Coordinates of C-alpha atoms in Angstrom, one line a residue:
Chain A
X697 CA 13.4 85.5 -7.3
X698 CA 12.9 83.9 -10.7
X699 CA 12.4 80.1 -11.1
X700 CA 15.5 78.1 -11.9
X701 CA 15.8 75.1 -14.1
X702 CA 17.6 72.9 -11.6
X703 CA 16.4 73.9 -8.2
X704 CA 13.0 73.3 -6.7
X705 CA 12.2 75.9 -4.0
X706 CA 9.7 74.7 -1.4
X707 CA 7.9 76.2 1.6
X708 CA 7.4 73.6 4.4
X709 CA 5.0 73.8 7.3
X710 CA 7.6 73.6 10.2
X711 CA 5.1 73.8 13.0
X712 CA 1.4 74.6 13.6
X713 CA 0.7 78.3 14.3
X714 CA -1.2 79.5 17.3
X715 CA -3.1 82.7 16.5
X716 CA -1.6 84.6 13.6
X717 CA 1.2 82.6 11.8
X718 CA 4.8 83.8 12.1
X719 CA 7.8 83.1 10.0
X720 CA 8.9 80.5 12.5
X721 CA 6.0 78.3 11.4
X722 CA 7.5 77.9 8.0
X723 CA 10.8 76.6 6.6
X724 CA 12.3 77.3 3.2
X725 CA 14.2 74.6 1.5
X726 CA 15.5 73.7 -1.9
X727 CA 15.8 70.4 -3.7
X728 CA 17.0 69.3 -7.1
X729 CA 14.1 69.4 -9.6
X730 CA 12.6 65.9 -9.6
X731 CA 12.6 63.7 -12.7
X732 CA 9.4 62.1 -13.9
X733 CA 9.2 58.4 -14.1
X734 CA 7.1 56.2 -16.4
X735 CA 3.6 57.7 -16.7
X736 CA 4.6 60.8 -14.8
X737 CA 4.8 64.5 -15.8
X738 CA 6.9 67.3 -14.3
X739 CA 4.9 70.4 -13.5
X740 CA 6.2 73.9 -13.1
X741 CA 4.1 76.2 -10.9
X742 CA 3.1 79.4 -12.6
X743 CA 0.3 80.7 -10.4
X744 CA -0.5 79.7 -6.8
X745 CA -3.8 80.4 -5.1
X746 CA -3.7 81.8 -1.6
X747 CA -7.0 81.3 0.2
X748 CA -8.6 81.8 3.7
X749 CA -9.2 78.0 4.1
X750 CA -5.4 77.5 4.3
X751 CA -5.2 79.0 7.7
X752 CA -7.6 76.3 8.9
X753 CA -5.6 73.6 7.4
X754 CA -2.5 74.7 9.2
X755 CA -4.2 73.7 12.5
X756 CA -5.1 70.2 13.4
X757 CA -8.4 71.1 15.1
X758 CA -11.3 69.2 13.6
X759 CA -12.3 71.0 10.5
X760 CA -14.1 70.3 7.2
X761 CA -10.8 69.6 5.4
X762 CA -7.9 67.5 6.4
X763 CA -5.0 69.4 8.0
X764 CA -1.7 70.0 6.2
X765 CA 1.0 67.7 7.5
X766 CA 3.9 69.2 9.5
X767 CA 7.3 68.9 7.7
X768 CA 5.5 68.6 4.3
X769 CA 5.2 71.2 1.6
X770 CA 2.2 73.5 2.1
X771 CA -0.7 72.5 -0.1
X772 CA -2.7 74.7 -2.5
X773 CA -4.2 74.9 -5.9
X774 CA -1.9 76.0 -8.7
X775 CA -1.9 76.6 -12.4
X776 CA 1.1 74.9 -13.8
X777 CA 2.8 74.2 -17.1
X778 CA 4.0 70.7 -18.2
X779 CA 7.8 70.8 -18.5
X780 CA 8.4 67.2 -19.3
X781 CA 6.0 64.4 -19.9
X782 CA 6.1 60.6 -19.8
X783 CA 2.3 60.4 -19.8
X784 CA 0.3 59.8 -23.0
X785 CA -2.3 62.4 -22.2
X786 CA 0.1 65.4 -21.6
X787 CA 2.6 67.2 -23.7
X788 CA 5.3 69.7 -22.9
X789 CA 3.7 73.2 -22.8
X790 CA 0.2 72.0 -21.7
X791 CA -1.4 74.1 -19.0
X792 CA -3.1 72.4 -16.1
X793 CA -4.8 73.1 -12.8
X794 CA -3.0 71.0 -10.1
X795 CA -2.6 70.8 -6.4
X796 CA 1.2 71.3 -6.5
X797 CA 1.3 73.5 -3.4
X798 CA 4.0 76.0 -2.4
X799 CA 6.8 74.9 -4.6
X800 CA 8.3 75.5 -8.0
X801 CA 8.1 72.0 -9.4
X802 CA 6.0 68.9 -8.7
X803 CA 5.6 65.4 -10.2
X804 CA 2.1 64.1 -11.1
X805 CA 0.7 60.9 -12.5
X806 CA -2.1 62.9 -14.0
X807 CA -4.7 62.1 -11.3
X808 CA -6.6 65.2 -10.2
X809 CA -5.3 67.4 -13.0
X810 CA -7.5 69.5 -15.1
X811 CA -6.1 70.5 -18.5
X812 CA -6.7 74.1 -19.6
X813 CA -8.0 74.4 -23.2
X814 CA -9.7 77.0 -25.3
X815 CA -10.2 80.7 -24.5
X816 CA -9.1 80.4 -20.8
X817 CA -5.5 79.9 -22.1
X818 CA -5.5 83.7 -22.7
X819 CA -6.0 84.1 -18.9
X820 CA -4.6 81.0 -17.2
X821 CA -4.7 82.6 -13.7
X822 CA -8.5 82.7 -14.0
X823 CA -8.4 79.0 -13.5
X824 CA -7.7 79.7 -9.8
X825 CA -10.4 82.4 -9.4
X826 CA -13.4 83.0 -11.5
X827 CA -12.9 79.6 -13.2
X828 CA -11.4 77.9 -10.2
X829 CA -12.3 76.8 -6.7
X830 CA -13.7 80.1 -5.6
X831 CA -15.7 80.6 -8.7
X832 CA -16.9 77.0 -8.5
X833 CA -18.0 77.6 -4.9
X834 CA -19.9 80.7 -5.9
X835 CA -21.5 79.1 -8.9
X836 CA -22.7 75.9 -7.3
X837 CA -23.8 77.4 -4.0
X838 CA -25.7 80.1 -5.6
X839 CA -27.3 78.2 -8.5
X840 CA -27.7 74.7 -7.0
X841 CA -28.7 75.6 -3.5
X842 CA -29.8 79.2 -3.8
X843 CA -31.7 78.7 -7.1
X844 CA -32.2 82.5 -7.7
X845 CA -35.1 83.6 -9.9
X846 CA -35.3 86.8 -11.9
X847 CA -36.6 89.6 -9.8
X848 CA -35.6 88.0 -6.5
X849 CA -33.3 89.7 -4.0
X850 CA -29.9 88.1 -3.3
X851 CA -27.8 89.2 -0.4
X852 CA -24.1 88.4 -0.4
X853 CA -21.9 88.4 2.6
X854 CA -18.1 89.2 2.1
X855 CA -19.3 90.8 -1.1
X856 CA -15.9 91.7 -2.5
X857 CA -14.2 88.4 -1.6
X858 CA -13.1 85.9 -4.2
X859 CA -16.4 84.0 -3.7
X860 CA -18.8 86.8 -2.9
X861 CA -17.8 88.9 -5.8
X862 CA -18.6 86.1 -8.2
X863 CA -21.9 85.2 -6.4
X864 CA -23.1 88.8 -6.9
X865 CA -22.1 89.0 -10.5
X866 CA -23.8 85.7 -11.4
X867 CA -26.9 86.8 -9.5
X868 CA -27.0 90.0 -11.6
X869 CA -26.7 87.9 -14.8
X870 CA -29.7 85.9 -13.5
X871 CA -31.8 89.1 -13.2
X872 CA -31.7 89.4 -9.4
X873 CA -31.5 92.5 -7.2
X874 CA -28.1 92.1 -5.5
X875 CA -27.2 93.7 -2.2
X876 CA -23.7 93.0 -0.9
X877 CA -22.3 93.4 2.6
X878 CA -18.6 94.2 3.0
X879 CA -16.2 95.8 5.5
X880 CA -15.6 99.5 4.7
X881 CA -16.6 102.2 2.3
X882 CA -13.9 101.4 -0.3
X883 CA -15.0 97.8 -0.7
X884 CA -18.6 98.9 -0.9
X885 CA -17.8 101.4 -3.6
X886 CA -15.9 98.7 -5.6
X887 CA -18.9 96.3 -5.3
X888 CA -21.3 98.9 -6.6
X889 CA -19.1 100.5 -9.3
X890 CA -17.0 97.7 -10.6
X891 CA -19.0 94.6 -9.8
X892 CA -22.3 96.1 -10.6
X893 CA -24.1 95.2 -7.4
X894 CA -27.3 97.2 -6.9
X895 CA -26.1 98.2 -3.4
X896 CA -23.4 97.3 -1.0
X897 CA -23.6 98.0 2.7
X898 CA -20.8 98.5 5.2
X899 CA -21.2 96.0 8.1
X900 CA -19.1 98.4 10.3
X901 CA -22.0 100.8 10.4
X902 CA -24.1 100.5 13.6
X903 CA -27.4 100.6 11.7
X904 CA -26.6 97.7 9.3
X905 CA -30.0 96.0 10.1
X906 CA -31.9 99.1 9.3
X907 CA -30.0 99.8 6.2
X908 CA -30.4 96.3 5.0
X909 CA -34.1 96.5 5.5
X910 CA -34.3 99.7 3.6
X911 CA -32.4 98.3 0.6
X912 CA -34.3 95.0 0.5
X913 CA -37.8 96.4 0.3
X914 CA -39.1 93.0 -0.9
X915 CA -37.3 91.0 1.6
X916 CA -34.4 88.5 0.9
X917 CA -34.9 85.4 -1.1
X918 CA -31.3 84.1 -1.1
X919 CA -28.6 84.8 1.4
X920 CA -25.2 83.5 0.4
X921 CA -23.6 82.9 3.8
X922 CA -19.9 82.9 4.4
X923 CA -19.6 85.1 7.5
X924 CA -22.2 84.4 10.3
X925 CA -22.2 86.7 13.3
X926 CA -23.9 90.0 13.1
X927 CA -24.4 90.0 9.4
X928 CA -26.5 86.8 9.8
X929 CA -28.5 88.5 12.6
X930 CA -29.4 91.4 10.3
X931 CA -30.4 89.1 7.5
X932 CA -32.6 86.5 9.3
X933 CA -35.6 88.7 10.0
X934 CA -35.7 89.8 6.4
X935 CA -35.7 86.3 4.9
X936 CA -38.8 85.6 2.8
X937 CA -40.9 82.5 2.9
X938 CA -39.2 79.7 1.0
X939 CA -35.9 81.5 1.2
X940 CA -32.6 79.7 0.6
X941 CA -29.4 80.0 2.6
X942 CA -26.3 78.3 1.1
X943 CA -23.5 78.2 3.7
X944 CA -20.0 78.0 2.5
X945 CA -18.2 79.6 5.4
X946 CA -18.5 81.3 8.8
X947 CA -15.5 83.6 9.0
X948 CA -16.9 85.4 12.0
X949 CA -16.7 82.2 14.1
X950 CA -13.3 80.9 12.8
X951 CA -11.4 82.3 15.8
X952 CA -14.0 81.6 18.4
X953 CA -12.9 79.8 21.6
X954 CA -15.5 77.0 21.2
X955 CA -17.4 78.2 24.3
X956 CA -21.0 79.3 23.9
X957 CA -21.2 83.1 23.5
X958 CA -23.0 84.7 26.4
X959 CA -26.4 86.4 26.1
X960 CA -29.7 85.0 25.0
X961 CA -29.9 81.7 23.1
X962 CA -30.7 82.6 19.5
X963 CA -31.1 78.9 18.4
X964 CA -34.9 78.8 18.8
X965 CA -35.2 82.0 16.9
X966 CA -33.3 80.4 13.9
X967 CA -35.3 77.1 14.2
X968 CA -38.6 79.0 14.2
X969 CA -37.6 81.0 11.2
X970 CA -36.7 77.8 9.4
X971 CA -40.1 76.3 10.2
X972 CA -42.3 79.3 9.7
X973 CA -40.6 80.7 6.7
X974 CA -39.9 77.2 5.3
X975 CA -36.3 78.1 4.7
X976 CA -33.7 75.8 3.2
X977 CA -30.4 76.1 4.9
X978 CA -27.6 74.0 3.5
X979 CA -23.9 73.8 4.1
X980 CA -21.6 72.7 1.4
X981 CA -17.9 72.1 0.7
X982 CA -17.3 72.6 -2.9
X983 CA -15.0 69.7 -3.9
X984 CA -16.7 67.1 -1.7
X985 CA -20.2 68.0 -2.8
X986 CA -19.8 69.1 -6.3
X987 CA -16.4 67.7 -7.4
X988 CA -18.0 65.6 -10.2
X989 CA -19.6 68.8 -11.7
X990 CA -16.4 70.8 -12.2
X991 CA -16.4 70.4 -16.0
X992 CA -20.0 71.5 -16.2
X993 CA -19.2 74.5 -14.1
X994 CA -16.1 75.4 -16.2
X995 CA -18.1 75.2 -19.5
X996 CA -21.0 77.2 -18.2
X997 CA -18.9 79.8 -16.4
X998 CA -16.7 80.3 -19.5
X999 CA -19.9 81.0 -21.3
X1000 CA -21.1 83.5 -18.8
X1001 CA -17.8 85.3 -18.9
X1002 CA -17.8 85.5 -22.7
X1003 CA -21.4 86.8 -22.6
X1004 CA -20.6 89.4 -20.1
X1005 CA -17.5 90.5 -21.9
X1006 CA -19.5 90.8 -25.2
X1007 CA -22.2 92.8 -23.5
X1008 CA -19.6 95.4 -22.3
X1009 CA -17.8 95.6 -25.6
Chain B
X128 CA -75.4 62.7 20.5
X129 CA -76.3 61.3 17.1
X130 CA -76.5 63.4 14.1
X131 CA -80.0 64.6 13.1
X132 CA -81.5 65.1 9.7
X133 CA -82.7 68.6 10.2
X134 CA -80.3 70.2 12.6
X135 CA -76.7 71.3 12.0
X136 CA -74.7 71.5 15.2
X137 CA -71.7 73.8 15.1
X138 CA -68.9 74.8 17.4
X139 CA -67.9 78.4 17.0
X140 CA -64.7 80.1 18.1
X141 CA -66.2 82.6 20.6
X142 CA -62.9 84.2 21.7
X143 CA -59.2 83.6 21.3
X144 CA -57.8 81.6 24.2
X145 CA -54.8 82.7 26.3
X146 CA -52.9 79.7 27.5
X147 CA -54.9 76.5 27.7
X148 CA -58.3 77.0 26.0
X149 CA -61.4 76.9 28.2
X150 CA -65.1 76.2 27.4
X151 CA -65.6 80.0 27.4
X152 CA -63.6 80.2 24.2
X153 CA -66.2 78.2 22.4
X154 CA -69.9 78.5 21.6
X155 CA -72.3 75.8 20.6
X156 CA -75.1 76.6 18.2
X157 CA -77.5 74.9 15.9
X158 CA -78.8 75.8 12.5
X159 CA -81.2 74.2 10.1
X160 CA -79.3 71.9 7.7
X161 CA -78.5 74.1 4.7
X162 CA -79.8 73.3 1.2
X163 CA -77.4 73.0 -1.7
X164 CA -77.9 75.4 -4.6
X165 CA -77.0 74.8 -8.2
X166 CA -73.6 73.1 -8.5
X167 CA -73.4 72.5 -4.8
X168 CA -73.4 69.4 -2.6
X169 CA -74.4 68.9 1.0
X170 CA -71.8 67.1 3.0
X171 CA -72.3 65.3 6.3
X172 CA -69.3 65.0 8.6
X173 CA -68.4 61.5 9.6
X174 CA -64.9 61.9 10.9
X175 CA -63.2 65.1 12.2
X176 CA -59.4 65.4 12.6
X177 CA -58.2 67.0 15.8
X178 CA -54.6 68.2 15.4
X179 CA -52.0 70.2 17.4
X180 CA -51.8 72.9 14.7
X181 CA -55.4 73.9 15.6
X182 CA -54.3 75.5 18.9
X183 CA -52.0 77.8 16.9
X184 CA -54.8 78.8 14.6
X185 CA -57.0 79.8 17.6
X186 CA -54.5 82.6 18.3
X187 CA -53.9 85.5 15.9
X188 CA -50.1 85.7 16.6
X189 CA -48.1 85.5 13.4
X190 CA -47.9 81.8 12.4
X191 CA -47.4 79.7 9.4
X192 CA -51.1 79.3 8.8
X193 CA -53.9 81.9 8.9
X194 CA -55.8 82.1 12.2
X195 CA -59.4 80.9 12.6
X196 CA -61.9 83.7 12.6
X197 CA -63.7 84.6 15.8
X198 CA -67.5 84.0 15.5
X199 CA -67.0 81.4 12.7
X200 CA -67.2 77.7 12.9
X201 CA -63.8 76.1 13.8
X202 CA -62.0 74.8 10.8
X203 CA -60.5 71.3 10.4
X204 CA -60.1 68.4 8.0
X205 CA -63.1 66.0 7.8
X206 CA -64.1 62.8 6.1
X207 CA -67.7 63.4 4.9
X208 CA -70.4 61.7 2.9
X209 CA -72.4 63.3 0.2
X210 CA -76.0 63.6 1.3
X211 CA -77.4 65.6 -1.6
X212 CA -75.8 66.7 -4.8
X213 CA -76.5 69.3 -7.5
X214 CA -73.0 68.8 -8.8
X215 CA -72.2 66.7 -11.9
X216 CA -69.0 65.1 -10.3
X217 CA -70.6 63.9 -7.1
X218 CA -73.4 61.5 -6.2
X219 CA -75.2 60.8 -3.0
X220 CA -73.2 58.3 -1.0
X221 CA -69.8 59.4 -2.2
X222 CA -67.1 59.8 0.4
X223 CA -64.9 62.8 0.4
X224 CA -62.1 64.5 2.3
X225 CA -63.2 68.1 3.0
X226 CA -62.5 71.0 5.3
X227 CA -66.0 71.2 6.8
X228 CA -64.7 71.9 10.3
X229 CA -66.5 71.4 13.6
X230 CA -70.1 70.9 12.3
X231 CA -72.4 68.2 11.2
X232 CA -73.2 69.5 7.8
X233 CA -71.5 71.8 5.2
X234 CA -72.1 73.0 1.7
X235 CA -69.4 72.7 -0.9
X236 CA -69.1 73.6 -4.6
X237 CA -66.6 70.8 -5.0
X238 CA -63.4 73.0 -4.8
X239 CA -60.8 71.5 -2.5
X240 CA -62.6 68.2 -2.1
X241 CA -60.8 64.8 -2.6
X242 CA -63.0 61.9 -3.5
X243 CA -62.3 58.6 -1.8
X244 CA -62.2 55.6 -4.1
X245 CA -60.9 52.1 -4.1
X246 CA -59.6 50.2 -1.1
X247 CA -59.5 53.2 1.3
X248 CA -63.3 53.1 1.4
X249 CA -62.9 50.1 3.7
X250 CA -61.2 52.5 6.2
X251 CA -62.4 56.0 5.4
X252 CA -61.0 57.5 8.6
X253 CA -57.5 56.7 7.4
X254 CA -58.0 59.6 5.0
X255 CA -57.4 61.9 8.0
X256 CA -54.4 60.0 9.3
X257 CA -52.1 57.6 7.4
X258 CA -53.6 58.7 4.1
X259 CA -54.4 62.3 5.2
X260 CA -52.6 65.4 6.2
X261 CA -50.4 63.8 8.9
X262 CA -49.4 60.9 6.7
X263 CA -48.8 63.3 3.9
X264 CA -46.5 65.4 6.2
X265 CA -44.6 62.3 7.2
X266 CA -44.3 61.0 3.6
X267 CA -43.1 64.2 1.9
X268 CA -40.9 65.4 4.7
X269 CA -39.1 62.1 5.0
X270 CA -38.9 61.2 1.4
X271 CA -38.5 64.5 -0.4
X272 CA -36.3 66.3 2.1
X273 CA -34.9 63.5 4.2
X274 CA -34.2 61.2 1.3
X275 CA -33.4 58.1 3.4
X276 CA -31.2 55.4 2.0
X277 CA -31.2 51.7 2.9
X278 CA -28.9 51.2 6.0
X279 CA -29.0 54.8 7.1
X280 CA -30.1 55.8 10.6
X281 CA -33.3 57.8 10.9
X282 CA -34.2 59.5 14.2
X283 CA -37.8 60.5 14.7
X284 CA -39.0 63.0 17.3
X285 CA -42.5 62.6 18.8
X286 CA -42.2 59.0 17.6
X287 CA -45.7 57.9 18.5
X288 CA -47.5 61.0 17.2
X289 CA -49.7 61.1 14.1
X290 CA -46.7 62.2 12.0
X291 CA -43.8 60.6 13.8
X292 CA -45.4 57.1 13.8
X293 CA -45.7 57.2 10.0
X294 CA -42.2 58.6 9.5
X295 CA -40.7 55.7 11.4
X296 CA -42.8 53.1 9.6
X297 CA -41.9 54.4 6.1
X298 CA -38.3 54.6 7.1
X299 CA -38.4 51.0 8.1
X300 CA -39.9 50.0 4.8
X301 CA -37.0 51.9 3.1
X302 CA -34.6 49.7 4.9
X303 CA -33.4 52.2 7.5
X304 CA -32.4 51.8 11.2
X305 CA -35.1 53.8 13.0
X306 CA -34.7 55.3 16.5
X307 CA -37.7 57.1 17.9
X308 CA -37.9 59.6 20.8
X309 CA -41.1 59.8 22.8
X310 CA -42.3 60.9 26.2
X311 CA -42.6 57.9 28.6
X312 CA -42.0 54.2 28.8
X313 CA -45.5 53.2 27.5
X314 CA -45.1 55.2 24.3
X315 CA -41.7 53.8 23.7
X316 CA -42.9 50.3 24.1
X317 CA -45.6 51.0 21.6
X318 CA -43.1 52.3 19.1
X319 CA -40.9 49.3 19.4
X320 CA -43.5 46.6 19.7
X321 CA -46.4 47.8 17.5
X322 CA -44.7 50.3 15.1
X323 CA -41.6 48.2 14.6
X324 CA -39.0 50.9 15.4
X325 CA -35.6 49.4 16.2
X326 CA -35.5 51.4 19.3
X327 CA -37.4 54.2 21.1
X328 CA -35.9 56.4 23.8
X329 CA -37.7 58.3 26.5
X330 CA -36.8 61.9 26.5
X331 CA -37.8 62.2 30.1
X332 CA -34.6 60.3 31.1
X333 CA -31.7 62.4 32.1
X334 CA -29.2 60.6 30.0
X335 CA -31.1 61.0 26.7
X336 CA -27.9 62.2 24.9
X337 CA -25.9 59.2 26.1
X338 CA -28.6 56.7 25.2
X339 CA -29.1 58.2 21.8
X340 CA -25.4 58.0 21.1
X341 CA -25.4 54.3 22.2
X342 CA -28.3 53.4 20.0
X343 CA -27.1 55.3 16.9
X344 CA -23.6 53.8 16.6
X345 CA -23.2 54.9 13.0
X346 CA -24.5 58.5 13.7
X347 CA -27.7 60.0 12.4
X348 CA -28.4 60.5 8.7
X349 CA -31.9 61.9 8.9
X350 CA -33.5 63.6 11.9
X351 CA -37.2 64.3 11.4
X352 CA -37.8 67.4 13.5
X353 CA -41.1 68.3 15.0
X354 CA -40.0 69.1 18.6
X355 CA -36.9 71.3 19.0
X356 CA -35.6 71.9 22.5
X357 CA -33.5 69.2 24.3
X358 CA -34.2 66.5 21.8
X359 CA -32.6 68.6 19.1
X360 CA -29.6 69.2 21.5
X361 CA -29.1 65.5 21.8
X362 CA -29.4 64.9 18.1
X363 CA -27.1 67.6 16.7
X364 CA -23.7 66.3 17.8
X365 CA -24.6 62.9 16.3
X366 CA -25.6 64.1 12.8
X367 CA -23.5 62.6 10.1
X368 CA -21.9 64.5 7.2
X369 CA -24.5 65.3 4.6
X370 CA -27.3 64.7 7.1
X371 CA -30.8 66.0 6.4
X372 CA -33.2 67.6 8.9
X373 CA -36.7 68.1 7.6
X374 CA -38.5 70.5 10.1
X375 CA -42.3 70.2 10.3
X376 CA -42.8 71.5 13.8
X377 CA -41.2 72.8 17.0
X378 CA -43.6 71.8 19.7
X379 CA -41.1 72.5 22.5
X380 CA -41.2 76.2 21.5
X381 CA -44.9 76.7 20.8
X382 CA -45.6 78.1 24.3
X383 CA -42.4 80.2 24.5
X384 CA -42.7 83.8 25.6
X385 CA -40.8 85.1 22.6
X386 CA -37.9 86.3 24.7
X387 CA -34.5 84.7 24.1
X388 CA -33.8 81.8 26.5
X389 CA -31.0 82.6 28.9
X390 CA -27.7 80.7 28.9
X391 CA -25.2 80.4 26.1
X392 CA -26.0 81.2 22.6
X393 CA -26.2 77.9 20.7
X394 CA -26.8 79.6 17.3
X395 CA -23.1 79.5 16.2
X396 CA -23.0 75.8 17.3
X397 CA -25.8 75.0 14.9
X398 CA -24.4 77.2 12.1
X399 CA -21.0 75.4 12.4
X400 CA -22.6 72.0 12.3
X401 CA -24.5 73.0 9.1
X402 CA -21.2 74.1 7.5
X403 CA -18.9 71.4 8.7
X404 CA -21.2 68.5 8.3
X405 CA -22.8 70.0 5.2
X406 CA -26.3 69.5 6.6
X407 CA -29.5 70.3 4.8
X408 CA -32.0 71.8 7.2
X409 CA -35.4 72.6 5.7
X410 CA -38.7 73.7 7.0
X411 CA -41.9 72.8 5.3
X412 CA -45.7 73.2 5.6
X413 CA -47.3 70.3 3.9
X414 CA -50.1 72.0 2.0
X415 CA -48.2 75.0 0.9
X416 CA -45.1 73.1 -0.2
X417 CA -46.6 69.9 -1.5
X418 CA -50.3 70.5 -2.1
X419 CA -49.9 69.6 -5.7
X420 CA -48.5 66.2 -4.9
X421 CA -51.3 64.9 -2.8
X422 CA -52.6 62.4 -5.3
X423 CA -49.1 61.0 -5.9
X424 CA -48.8 60.6 -2.1
X425 CA -52.2 59.0 -1.8
X426 CA -51.4 56.5 -4.6
X427 CA -48.0 55.6 -3.3
X428 CA -49.0 55.4 0.4
X429 CA -51.9 53.2 -0.5
X430 CA -49.4 50.9 -2.1
X431 CA -47.1 50.9 0.9
X432 CA -50.0 50.1 3.2
X433 CA -51.1 47.2 1.0
X434 CA -47.6 45.9 0.8
X435 CA -47.2 46.0 4.5
X436 CA -50.5 44.3 5.2
X437 CA -49.5 41.6 2.8
X438 CA -46.2 41.1 4.4
X439 CA -47.8 40.6 7.8
X440 CA -50.5 38.2 6.5

């Protein structure tokens, strides 16, 4: 279904899903393409980011980001092109990162836009990945909280995900030993062969803890947490003194009922590890905590990508 | 029993205690007072610090500090006076902070000593409290990890202890609302009337969580943790977004068996709070983490004490 010049197709959140979303939770509608007023620009969506956090925002349970509104267009980061401009800072043909959401066209007064310039224009979709929110999350969590040093061991949960894959690659560039954890042999092979991780372990194997210990002979200095659950259990005993744990997600718990899991209480175990190993454990939400450093990230990350590409050529 | 000029009385760790220590774990002995060699000084102990961490060091279970050796004199921070000196940097009559331990006299080659100078000489024992290890713990944990801002709410566990009492007073000087938690009405009165806390709550009351909520109407920005257990349980739900939790101890768990407590597993609750509230939780051990900043602390803290005394005059 190609985009049309006169019609704006939009996907609306019709109702909040319970469990896995179904088609009934969404409504498809079309509108005339809106016209920009004074100081406004018309954006045409070219790329739309689809991310795990969106499921959370479809619910209205308390979460770390505001829920999507029912009967409104679904939100989401996009790479868009300026079709018409009544704004001094934008011209037709400019590429921008915007929050246009699930629709062909959107108006903007320029606030919150990020104009793409320079080499990234060869790969504008990267502005939603490596050079976008997920890359930004990886970069800031790893470097600002994790502070990895050459020779240290970095363990990355969800190693082949949009965030984890970037965490591991940056850690390699910083001279770290990188051990990923992912679900299944295929993902693990990808992490080792394509992403260049030193090792990637399958969390579906029963002996994850033993394998992790074997492949982290010097312990773990940084654990990039996005999963929780049994991966965390395997990691904690291996954390080194002064270790750092940036926490950007806890997928293993996203569907929990809210009741305390039965079995022993592991909280004191964690607290004791924090004290005795002098760990730093820190949660972060990329835009709230680091929103003002996006340009710094974009510049530095562009540099890392170019360096890496040059190395391989 | 006054000190003598010729005899050095020493308390030796005879055996490691199980549970509460008894007299049988200690041995009292005397030696001739040792003579300083070239480059050495003879120290006479004037004040000896007695601290909770010492119990831990009497055991050889893995801990965050090395255990005391059996058949050696018990360790501990002291304020001592130089009796004889063959060291260019020290003269008879100088006051120093040392680690002479539980004995009247000790030799030193000057390493690890801290010479007392200036106004603190009026109160040399302060070098073991407010201006010593416990004050240093309070100062660095609160200011470096807790980073309290004017108007924020700081909650202090073990509020009348050597560390907690200083944490709360510094937080007051920084313009924070300070709520202490202590065991018993008398301690709480002391914290409010003498230490100047805004409020101090008795953790022996059944409704601690409800009281804490009532007296922290704007939530908690910094929780200075030295206790764990039920105090932590009451604090966690009240932590604000971007809250900080410096962890310098976990007294509630010090005597635990090592088995997981029964009942629900609160670990995911804590992990979720870290993520959703973007908390920073960080353990520290004062000398290992901040040993190189002792002089800075001593200078700044001397300043705070003087300021405070002036304010009250």
